Backbone as numpy.savetxt, mean C-alpha at the origin, in Angstrom:
# Nx Ny Nz CAx CAy CAz Cx Cy Cz
5.94 -7.60 20.49 6.60 -7.23 18.88 6.14 -9.04 18.40
5.66 -9.04 17.25 5.14 -10.40 17.38 6.40 -11.00 15.50
7.35 -12.25 16.09 7.89 -12.23 15.21 7.36 -12.06 13.41
8.48 -12.27 12.75 7.72 -12.42 11.22 9.20 -12.60 10.70
8.85 -13.82 10.24 9.51 -14.18 9.32 9.07 -14.90 8.04
10.21 -15.83 6.75 9.29 -15.88 5.59 8.00 -16.38 5.71
7.62 -17.19 6.42 6.47 -18.08 6.94 5.29 -17.69 6.16
6.18 -16.27 7.93 4.36 -15.58 8.05 4.05 -14.47 7.14
5.65 -14.16 7.00 4.53 -12.57 4.86 4.35 -13.61 3.98
4.30 -14.45 4.50 3.55 -15.16 2.80 1.35 -15.54 2.88
2.19 -15.86 4.19 1.51 -16.12 4.53 -0.14 -15.54 4.68
1.12 -13.68 5.37 0.18 -12.08 5.61 -0.72 -12.21 3.72
1.42 -12.11 2.44 0.53 -12.18 1.53 -0.72 -12.35 0.96
-0.74 -13.75 1.36 -2.66 -14.55 1.05 -3.37 -14.46 1.70
-3.17 -13.34 3.16 -4.48 -13.12 3.12 -5.07 -12.10 2.78
-4.08 -11.48 2.83 -4.32 -9.74 2.11 -5.14 -10.54 0.28
-3.90 -11.21 -0.02 -4.90 -11.19 -1.82 -5.88 -11.45 -1.56
-6.86 -12.22 -0.49 -7.80 -13.22 -0.77 -8.85 -11.96 0.05
-8.78 -10.61 0.73 -9.29 -10.13 0.85 -9.80 -9.57 0.13
-8.82 -8.31 -0.68 -8.85 -7.34 -2.10 -9.70 -7.75 -2.11
-9.52 -9.82 -3.63 -10.23 -10.32 -4.18 -11.38 -10.13 -4.62
-12.00 -11.63 -2.49 -12.62 -11.32 -2.89 -13.92 -10.67 -2.03
-13.41 -9.36 -1.21 -14.54 -8.79 -0.31 -14.08 -7.86 -0.80
-12.56 -6.84 -0.49 -12.27 -6.08 -1.18 -13.26 -5.25 -2.86
-12.63 -5.79 -3.68 -12.98 -5.54 -5.48 -14.86 -6.13 -5.11
-14.83 -6.81 -4.52 -16.68 -7.16 -4.11 -17.72 -5.15 -3.73
-16.66 -4.55 -3.47 -17.72 -3.87 -2.53 -17.63 -1.86 -2.68
-18.09 -1.58 -4.17 -17.70 -0.47 -5.30 -18.71 0.70 -4.38
-17.99 1.96 -4.41 -17.94 2.95 -2.79 -18.09 4.33 -4.11
-19.84 4.56 -3.71 -20.69 5.73 -4.75 -20.26 4.77 -5.78
-20.58 3.28 -6.93 -20.47 3.35 -7.74 -20.05 2.79 -9.15
-18.28 3.54 -7.93 -17.24 3.23 -8.99 -15.81 3.20 -8.41
-15.58 3.41 -7.17 -15.04 3.15 -6.31 -14.55 2.87 -5.17
-13.73 1.50 -5.64 -13.19 -0.30 -5.13 -11.60 0.11 -3.59
-11.78 -0.02 -2.72 -11.24 0.07 -1.37 -9.87 -0.21 -1.78
-8.83 0.17 -1.46 -7.50 -0.27 -1.74 -6.76 -1.07 -0.27
-6.32 -2.61 -0.10 -5.80 -2.67 1.27 -5.08 -2.44 1.46
-4.43 -3.93 -0.05 -3.35 -5.12 0.33 -1.78 -4.30 0.05
-1.57 -3.11 -0.16 -0.22 -2.10 0.28 -0.13 -2.14 1.66
-0.73 -2.21 2.08 -0.70 -2.23 3.97 0.56 -2.97 4.17
1.44 -3.90 3.78 1.86 -5.02 3.50 3.22 -4.24 2.63
3.38 -3.60 2.38 4.58 -2.57 1.69 5.02 -1.50 2.73
3.84 -0.79 3.40 3.91 0.14 4.48 4.35 0.31 5.59
4.05 -1.47 6.15 4.78 -1.48 7.34 4.82 -2.54 7.45
5.90 -3.04 6.31 6.97 -4.25 6.42 7.93 -3.61 6.84
8.64 -4.14 8.21 9.81 -3.82 8.38 10.72 -3.27 8.15
11.57 -1.81 8.94 12.45 -1.80 7.92 14.40 -2.12 7.91
13.97 -3.22 9.02 15.79 -3.24 9.59 15.39 -5.07 8.70
14.29 -5.22 8.24 14.38 -5.93 7.83 15.09 -6.63 5.98
15.25 -7.26 4.95 16.66 -7.94 4.31 14.83 -7.19 2.86
15.96 -5.71 2.17 15.60 -5.23 1.44 14.72 -6.38 -0.22
15.94 -6.81 -0.27 15.63 -8.01 -1.09 14.39 -8.37 -0.76
14.78 -9.48 0.14 13.36 -10.40 0.09 12.27 -9.36 -0.04
12.15 -8.40 0.92 11.54 -6.99 1.40 10.57 -6.76 -1.21
11.28 -6.70 -1.60 10.96 -5.54 -2.67 10.44 -7.53 -3.48
11.13 -8.38 -3.20 11.21 -10.50 -4.01 9.24 -9.90 -3.27
8.82 -10.25 -2.01 7.25 -10.33 -1.49 6.62 -9.19 -2.14
7.00 -7.56 -2.61 6.28 -6.85 -2.62 5.30 -7.21 -3.71
6.57 -7.46 -5.09 6.13 -7.29 -5.89 5.45 -8.80 -5.90
5.59 -9.34 -5.66 4.54 -10.67 -5.72 3.22 -10.74 -4.92
3.41 -9.95 -3.70 1.88 -9.40 -3.99 0.93 -8.20 -4.15
2.02 -8.12 -5.35 0.96 -7.13 -6.55 0.40 -8.31 -7.67
2.27 -9.33 -8.45 1.51 -10.35 -8.58 0.52 -11.16 -8.71
0.00 -10.93 -7.20 -0.87 -12.33 -7.14 -1.84 -11.34 -7.00
-2.24 -9.96 -6.74 -3.72 -9.08 -6.81 -3.73 -9.38 -8.39
-2.70 -8.95 -9.16 -2.55 -9.09 -11.10 -3.38 -10.29 -11.53
-2.78 -11.45 -10.70 -3.58 -12.72 -11.38 -5.18 -12.36 -10.75
-5.57 -12.66 -10.03 -6.87 -12.73 -10.12 -7.47 -11.81 -10.66
-7.32 -10.68 -10.58 -8.04 -9.51 -11.24 -7.13 -8.76 -12.72
-6.46 -10.19 -13.43 -6.32 -10.02 -15.04 -6.20 -8.49 -14.93
-5.02 -8.30 -14.71 -3.91 -6.99 -14.24 -3.18 -6.19 -14.90
-2.66 -7.52 -15.69 -1.05 -7.00 -16.71 -0.22 -6.92 -15.64
0.14 -6.90 -14.28 0.93 -6.64 -13.85 1.38 -4.75 -13.35
-0.01 -4.32 -13.48 -0.20 -3.09 -13.09 0.59 -3.23 -11.77
-0.42 -3.16 -10.47 -0.86 -3.56 -9.01 1.13 -4.49 -8.85
1.84 -5.29 -9.72 2.52 -5.21 -9.51 4.09 -3.50 -9.84
3.79 -3.59 -10.00 4.55 -2.43 -10.75 4.16 -1.63 -9.78
3.18 -1.16 -8.87 2.53 -0.47 -8.52 3.57 -0.40 -6.72
2.81 -1.86 -6.75 3.70 -2.50 -5.43 4.85 -1.90 -5.27
5.84 -2.53 -6.16 6.90 -2.60 -6.51 7.85 -1.18 -6.28
6.98 -0.70 -7.04 7.52 0.90 -6.54 7.62 1.90 -5.52
6.12 0.89 -4.40 6.15 2.02 -3.22 7.60 1.76 -2.61
7.90 -0.45 -3.06 7.96 -0.61 -1.47 9.97 0.01 -2.10
9.97 0.64 -3.24 11.29 0.71 -3.45 11.46 1.82 -2.90
10.85 2.43 -3.44 10.88 4.61 -2.74 10.56 4.95 -1.43
9.49 3.28 -0.45 9.18 3.75 0.75 10.12 4.33 1.67
11.16 3.41 2.54 12.10 4.97 2.96 12.12 6.72 2.15
12.29 6.72 0.97 12.56 7.89 0.59 11.03 8.98 1.31
9.57 7.81 0.93 9.02 8.72 1.21 8.10 8.15 2.65
8.81 7.72 3.71 8.82 7.62 4.47 10.11 8.76 4.71
10.96 9.41 4.14 12.08 10.42 5.00 11.20 11.56 4.51
11.07 11.52 4.44 9.88 12.68 3.33 8.90 13.19 4.40
8.37 11.86 4.72 6.98 12.18 4.97 7.42 12.89 6.85
8.52 11.88 7.13 8.71 12.34 8.58 10.19 13.21 9.27
10.68 14.13 8.40 11.81 14.48 8.36 12.91 14.53 9.47
13.34 13.29 8.85 14.48 12.02 9.24 15.36 12.64 9.05
16.14 12.62 9.48 17.56 12.49 8.72 18.55 11.03 10.07
18.13 10.57 10.23 18.66 8.85 10.68 18.34 7.63 10.02
19.16 7.41 9.84 19.38 6.21 9.38 17.86 4.48 10.18
17.53 5.94 11.56 17.17 4.29 12.20 15.34 4.82 11.76
14.62 4.30 11.50 13.64 3.89 11.22 12.54 3.49 12.16
11.15 4.06 12.73 10.15 3.66 13.86 8.64 3.95 13.37
7.61 3.55 13.47 6.69 3.93 13.73 6.65 4.54 14.65
6.99 4.19 16.40 7.07 3.94 16.95 7.78 6.02 17.59
8.38 6.72 16.64 8.57 7.52 17.62 8.83 9.27 16.21
6.91 8.31 16.46 7.32 9.52 14.95 6.28 10.37 15.52
5.02 11.51 15.22 3.80 11.63 15.41 2.53 11.33 14.93
1.29 10.69 15.37 0.67 10.55 14.64 0.06 11.37 13.11
0.69 12.82 12.22 0.34 14.21 11.44 1.90 12.78 10.54
2.18 12.80 11.07 3.39 11.96 10.19 3.65 10.86 9.33
2.43 9.99 10.99 2.09 8.95 10.55 0.89 9.36 9.61
-0.02 9.67 9.84 -1.10 9.31 9.09 -0.08 10.54 7.07
0.99 11.09 6.84 1.18 11.93 6.57 1.93 10.24 5.39
2.56 9.27 5.70 3.28 8.39 5.44 2.67 7.49 4.71
1.13 7.29 5.19 0.19 6.63 5.04 -0.20 7.31 3.66
-1.17 8.35 3.68 -1.73 9.34 2.81 -0.12 9.61 1.48
0.65 9.94 1.80 1.25 9.85 0.20 1.46 8.46 0.06
2.09 7.52 0.04 2.09 5.73 0.22 0.87 5.24 -1.04
-0.44 5.80 -0.60 -1.50 4.79 -0.76 -1.84 5.69 -2.03
-1.77 7.41 -1.82 -1.62 8.17 -3.26 -0.67 7.97 -4.73
0.27 7.91 -4.58 1.59 7.08 -4.53 0.85 6.03 -6.05
0.37 4.75 -4.98 0.02 3.59 -5.56 -0.49 3.23 -6.66
-2.08 4.73 -6.18 -3.26 4.20 -6.71 -3.00 5.17 -8.43
-2.67 6.63 -8.05 -1.58 6.90 -8.97 -1.14 6.26 -10.11
0.17 5.35 -9.61 0.45 4.65 -11.21 -0.69 3.30 -11.55
-1.46 3.23 -10.50 -1.36 2.34 -10.63 -3.13 2.53 -12.42
-3.94 3.71 -11.56 -4.51 4.56 -12.20 -4.41 4.70 -13.60
-3.11 4.78 -13.72 -2.70 5.89 -14.30 -2.22 4.88 -15.91
-1.61 3.68 -15.29 -1.26 2.97 -16.03 -2.28 2.16 -16.84
-3.36 1.86 -15.82 -4.40 1.50 -16.41 -4.94 2.06 -17.43
-5.75 2.92 -17.26 -7.20 4.22 -18.06 -5.80 5.23 -19.02
-4.48 4.95 -18.57 -5.25 6.23 -19.10 -4.76 6.97 -20.91
-5.63 8.49 -20.42 -5.93 8.60 -22.01 -4.88 10.65 -21.61
-4.66 11.79 -22.91 -4.60 12.17 -22.11 -6.07 13.68 -21.75
-6.81 13.02 -22.65 -8.35 13.52 -22.36 -8.92 13.31 -21.67
-8.69 12.45 -20.04 -8.99 11.50 -19.63 -8.70 12.31 -18.27
-7.00 13.02 -18.22 -6.85 14.04 -17.39 -6.74 14.09 -15.91
-8.01 15.00 -15.92 -8.50 15.77 -14.71 -9.17 14.02 -14.08
-10.51 13.22 -14.50 -11.30 11.95 -15.15 -10.96 11.40 -13.80
-8.56 11.13 -14.09 -8.45 9.86 -14.30 -7.72 10.42 -12.93
-7.62 12.01 -12.36 -7.42 11.49 -11.04 -7.77 12.40 -9.55
-9.37 12.51 -10.48 -9.80 13.13 -9.46 -10.39 11.10 -9.09
-10.15 10.71 -9.76 -10.56 9.25 -9.19 -9.27 8.52 -8.57
-8.16 9.00 -8.71 -7.07 8.43 -7.87 -7.78 10.13 -6.17
-8.08 10.20 -6.18 -8.24 11.02 -4.67 -9.82 10.40 -4.32
-9.81 10.50 -5.10 -12.03 9.74 -4.51 -11.17 8.14 -4.22
-10.28 7.76 -4.61 -9.99 6.09 -4.26 -8.83 6.15 -3.13
-8.13 6.57 -3.49 -7.17 6.59 -2.06 -7.83 7.39 -1.06
-8.60 8.65 -0.63 -9.08 9.24 0.38 -9.39 7.35 0.82
-10.67 6.64 0.11 -11.66 5.88 0.69 -10.11 4.88 0.72
-9.07 4.64 0.57 -8.96 3.31 0.84 -7.53 3.92 1.94
-7.96 5.45 2.60 -6.70 4.70 3.50 -7.59 5.27 4.72
-9.33 5.21 4.66 -10.19 5.27 5.86 -10.05 4.07 5.90
-9.57 2.58 4.66 -10.01 1.28 4.72 -8.47 0.78 6.30
-7.20 1.64 6.20 -5.80 1.18 6.38 -5.64 2.45 6.99
-6.36 3.08 7.65 -5.92 3.76 8.91 -6.73 2.72 10.19
-8.32 2.47 9.06 -8.69 1.28 10.51 -8.51 -0.21 10.43
-7.79 -0.43 9.86 -6.10 -1.21 9.86 -5.70 -1.41 10.81
-4.83 0.23 10.67 -3.76 0.40 11.48 -4.10 0.55 13.28
-5.77 0.78 12.84 -5.69 0.93 14.03 -6.94 -1.07 15.10
-7.25 -1.49 14.64 -7.42 -2.36 14.32 -6.27 -3.51 14.95
-4.88 -3.37 14.34 -4.11 -3.68 14.55 -2.75 -3.58 15.35
-3.28 -2.30 16.15 -2.51 -1.63 16.31 -0.70 -0.66 15.48
-1.02 -1.28 14.51 0.09 -0.48 13.64 1.30 -0.03 14.06
1.03 0.87 14.94 1.93 2.53 15.19 2.45 1.05 16.22
2.62 -0.14 17.09 2.79 -0.52 18.00 4.03 -1.63 17.70
3.49 -2.15 16.98 4.56 -3.57 16.11 5.37 -3.56 16.59
5.18 -1.57 14.80 5.93 -2.32 13.43 7.80 -2.14 13.99
């Protein structure tokens, strides 16, 4: 098991921000969809760690992405919201009632549903805050769905590559 502390969390934030800004934002699928990977920090942060520190680090991650992309806090807001509601998202996707959370004790379908739900909420907040117009409601919703699916594939590849289900 990998030991995590504040220094390793800050290093992971720096790596995820750099990877998102300098690599993934240059990949445009189907002409307009950009995969998003940086919310994996929020999704797979250990449940037993300090929650205030977690919210602060999640905000910092979103703020770092915003600083490079010039999006004025949209990513910081969306990342902090999914960090704040992560326990609720996890409980509803896994139907668990205990206070002990572990990715090791859930089934793959529940694990995948947790990832899909988290990334959809994140993308929904980012896209609707950035592009919101009532006359473009379905266009933005379609963009959220496609971007969520593409991001899900990248997050699932990240999960399988680093065996997140066993480590967290």
